[in-house]
Amino acid sequence: MTTANHENQSHLSATEAEGQFLASLTGETAWQLVERFATLNRESGSADEREAARYIEERLREAGVPVEVYTPTLYLSLPRGAQVTVEGDAPLTLQAKTPSFSVSTGDGGRTGRLVYLPSGFATGSSDLFDSNLAGASGDLEGAIVLTEGLPLPQKVLDIQQTGAAAAIFINPGERIHEAICTPIWGGPDLENHHRRPTMAVVGISRPDGDQLLERVKAAEAEGRELTVTVKTWLEEGLYPCPVPVATIPGCEEPEKFVLLHGHLDSWHYGIGDNAVGDGALLELAIGLWQHRAALRRSVRIAWWPGHSQGRYAGSTWYADHFGVDLAENAVAHVNCDSPGCRWATVFKEVSWTPELEAFTQQAIRDVTGLESSGERPPRAGDWSFNNLGVSGTLMLSSTMPDDLRAEKGYYGVGGCGGNIEWHTEADTLEVADREILTRDIKVYGAVVWRLATWERLPHRFRATVADMKASLQAYATAVQDRFDLSPVTEELGRLDDALARLEAAEGVPARVYNEAILRLSRILVRLHFAKEEPFRQDPALQVPPLPSLAAAHRLAELEPGTPEAQFALNSLTRGRNRVVFGLREAQRIVAWALGHASAWGP
């Protein structure tokens, strides 16, 4: 962009400036990256990952975009091989894969009796991380557990707690999907490093799983046990990894920023997950730089390593090392993972915190003409900022329609627009769709542009309060008269009334209004999505809504008067205190903002 054109940006109307920015997003830059990354196997800590980061850095510098490449040391687990052998008169060896952070058995392996515990397969991304394990409460010390699904943290933890020595996961299709099984989010610390899995864990294909199940049934019918040996080989340790971060400075509030981010590393060539996202980020960074004169706030664009083999180690490193800045200045984070995949013509199961739902839906509608539906963000996808109280939107974006998935016989996966090549060697260039990618880049562009340019932030926390009320009602129904949740109900009602007054108020200066929004975010996002304190990370396990009150369901299961029931009551009392105090603090923030309306309003 020439100096004259750069200066002219400031004279455009907001609608014209956004239109010009979105029109500049042609998909060309993104597609060039996708084609380059199709030749790079971007395992974290690898030479190809470093080459991918160099490519991004060079393209940014060619366009004049300010970029810094950090090189943190991340704790990674790199799978190198796995094998399942059925012992006995008719030995059988099955191909397998081990997830990151499984125990590495080496050549010795782990041998034990095979026990089948059914759990079923996920139906989509919304239940991908659930356990649904049946009969896992018995004594299975030293056994090898066979079950369905992917070796994800909650199910692995449930099996490990039985005393099992190893677990075999039957994948839902012919391919074996790569996975990561640790419940530790990001880099381990002194408080959580002991939570690393102690089992050997592998995945096998559906055909091999069916064959193994037949052997289990035959052994049971004959009154004998089936013995198997599981072998896993992994490298685990500290690796230097690149973190490119581009910064597009805002013109009016440069200290405030939108964090746009996605992961750089992959399983194998990882085109649908996440070369397409990396290309989208690069094109958006260059486009935002060219139209920077219209930006009120800054935009930071980050590419994370350590997503696939480090359980979000790169984004967690950033949350650790820039935590105070994020807590003070981040207006929102926007995650870019698996946009632009073939057949991804609808927007469903999109992730967003409730306060950004309507805003994101409007952006999708304006760009594509399509309606969208979403879900509570799962504890996944580099959403490493909940404990800091940063509102977020998007994770996966477009996906294929349910009827097309059914027609193709596809099962639920966690990315690639619903393509079952996800997390396999088959996630190659044909999974991407250039036209759909260009459309999705514009969706991300509209979301980020508006967060960075609108005078007033678009967060609507009455939606968050409504979501909290629904969750609270479920907890109240569970506990009945065994615990009093009415103080929370009352504070939610008061906060809702206060927020309604704030939304209707005239004369609140934009800076005051936005500061109130950020303070509310720091409280309400944490109350609704995080258990741990700020500047720490919750485990990589699903966090229920209003997690401080989730013990309500546990209390409902326990016999009154037992020590365990009293423990649950203690948890609920402490949780209620946290929630009530937070909701009252939120009301004080709204009152502070409304006070400025009285002082400055007409």
Tab-separated table of C-alpha atoms in Angstrom, residues 31 34-35 37-42 175 266-276 339-342 416 419-433:
chain	number	residue	atom	x	y	z
A	31	TRP	CA	-3.211	-20.944	-0.793
A	34	VAL	CA	-1.031	-24.350	1.951
A	35	GLU	CA	0.827	-25.646	-1.104
A	37	PHE	CA	3.113	-26.687	3.813
A	38	ALA	CA	1.917	-29.714	1.824
A	39	THR	CA	5.620	-30.576	1.566
A	40	LEU	CA	6.396	-30.115	5.282
A	41	ASN	CA	5.757	-32.728	7.975
A	42	ARG	CA	5.424	-30.222	10.819
A	175	ARG	CA	-7.508	-45.298	9.791
A	266	SER	CA	0.600	-30.791	12.762
A	267	TRP	CA	0.224	-34.521	12.650
A	268	HIS	CA	2.010	-35.482	9.434
A	269	TYR	CA	1.326	-32.908	6.651
A	270	GLY	CA	-1.804	-31.686	8.391
A	271	ILE	CA	-3.376	-29.679	5.571
A	272	GLY	CA	-6.921	-29.542	6.931
A	273	ASP	CA	-5.509	-29.362	10.453
A	274	ASN	CA	-4.003	-26.822	10.299
A	275	ALA	CA	-2.134	-25.603	7.195
A	276	VAL	CA	-5.353	-23.958	6.026
A	339	PRO	CA	-11.084	-23.461	8.108
A	340	GLY	CA	-11.476	-23.962	4.368
A	341	CYS	CA	-11.857	-27.734	4.096
A	342	ARG	CA	-13.722	-29.510	1.313
A	416	CYS	CA	-10.727	-30.872	9.025
A	419	ASN	CA	-13.264	-34.937	6.904
A	420	ILE	CA	-12.155	-38.193	8.491
A	421	GLU	CA	-8.592	-37.741	7.252
A	422	TRP	CA	-8.172	-35.654	10.427
A	423	HIS	CA	-5.047	-36.546	12.468
A	424	THR	CA	-3.885	-39.128	9.916
A	425	GLU	CA	-1.313	-39.403	7.125
A	426	ALA	CA	-4.169	-38.833	4.656
A	427	ASP	CA	-4.693	-35.199	5.699
A	428	THR	CA	-3.084	-33.926	2.506
A	429	LEU	CA	-3.756	-31.227	-0.071
A	430	GLU	CA	-7.010	-32.677	-1.407
A	431	VAL	CA	-8.683	-32.068	1.988
A	432	ALA	CA	-8.470	-28.299	1.436
A	433	ASP	CA	-10.833	-26.274	-0.758
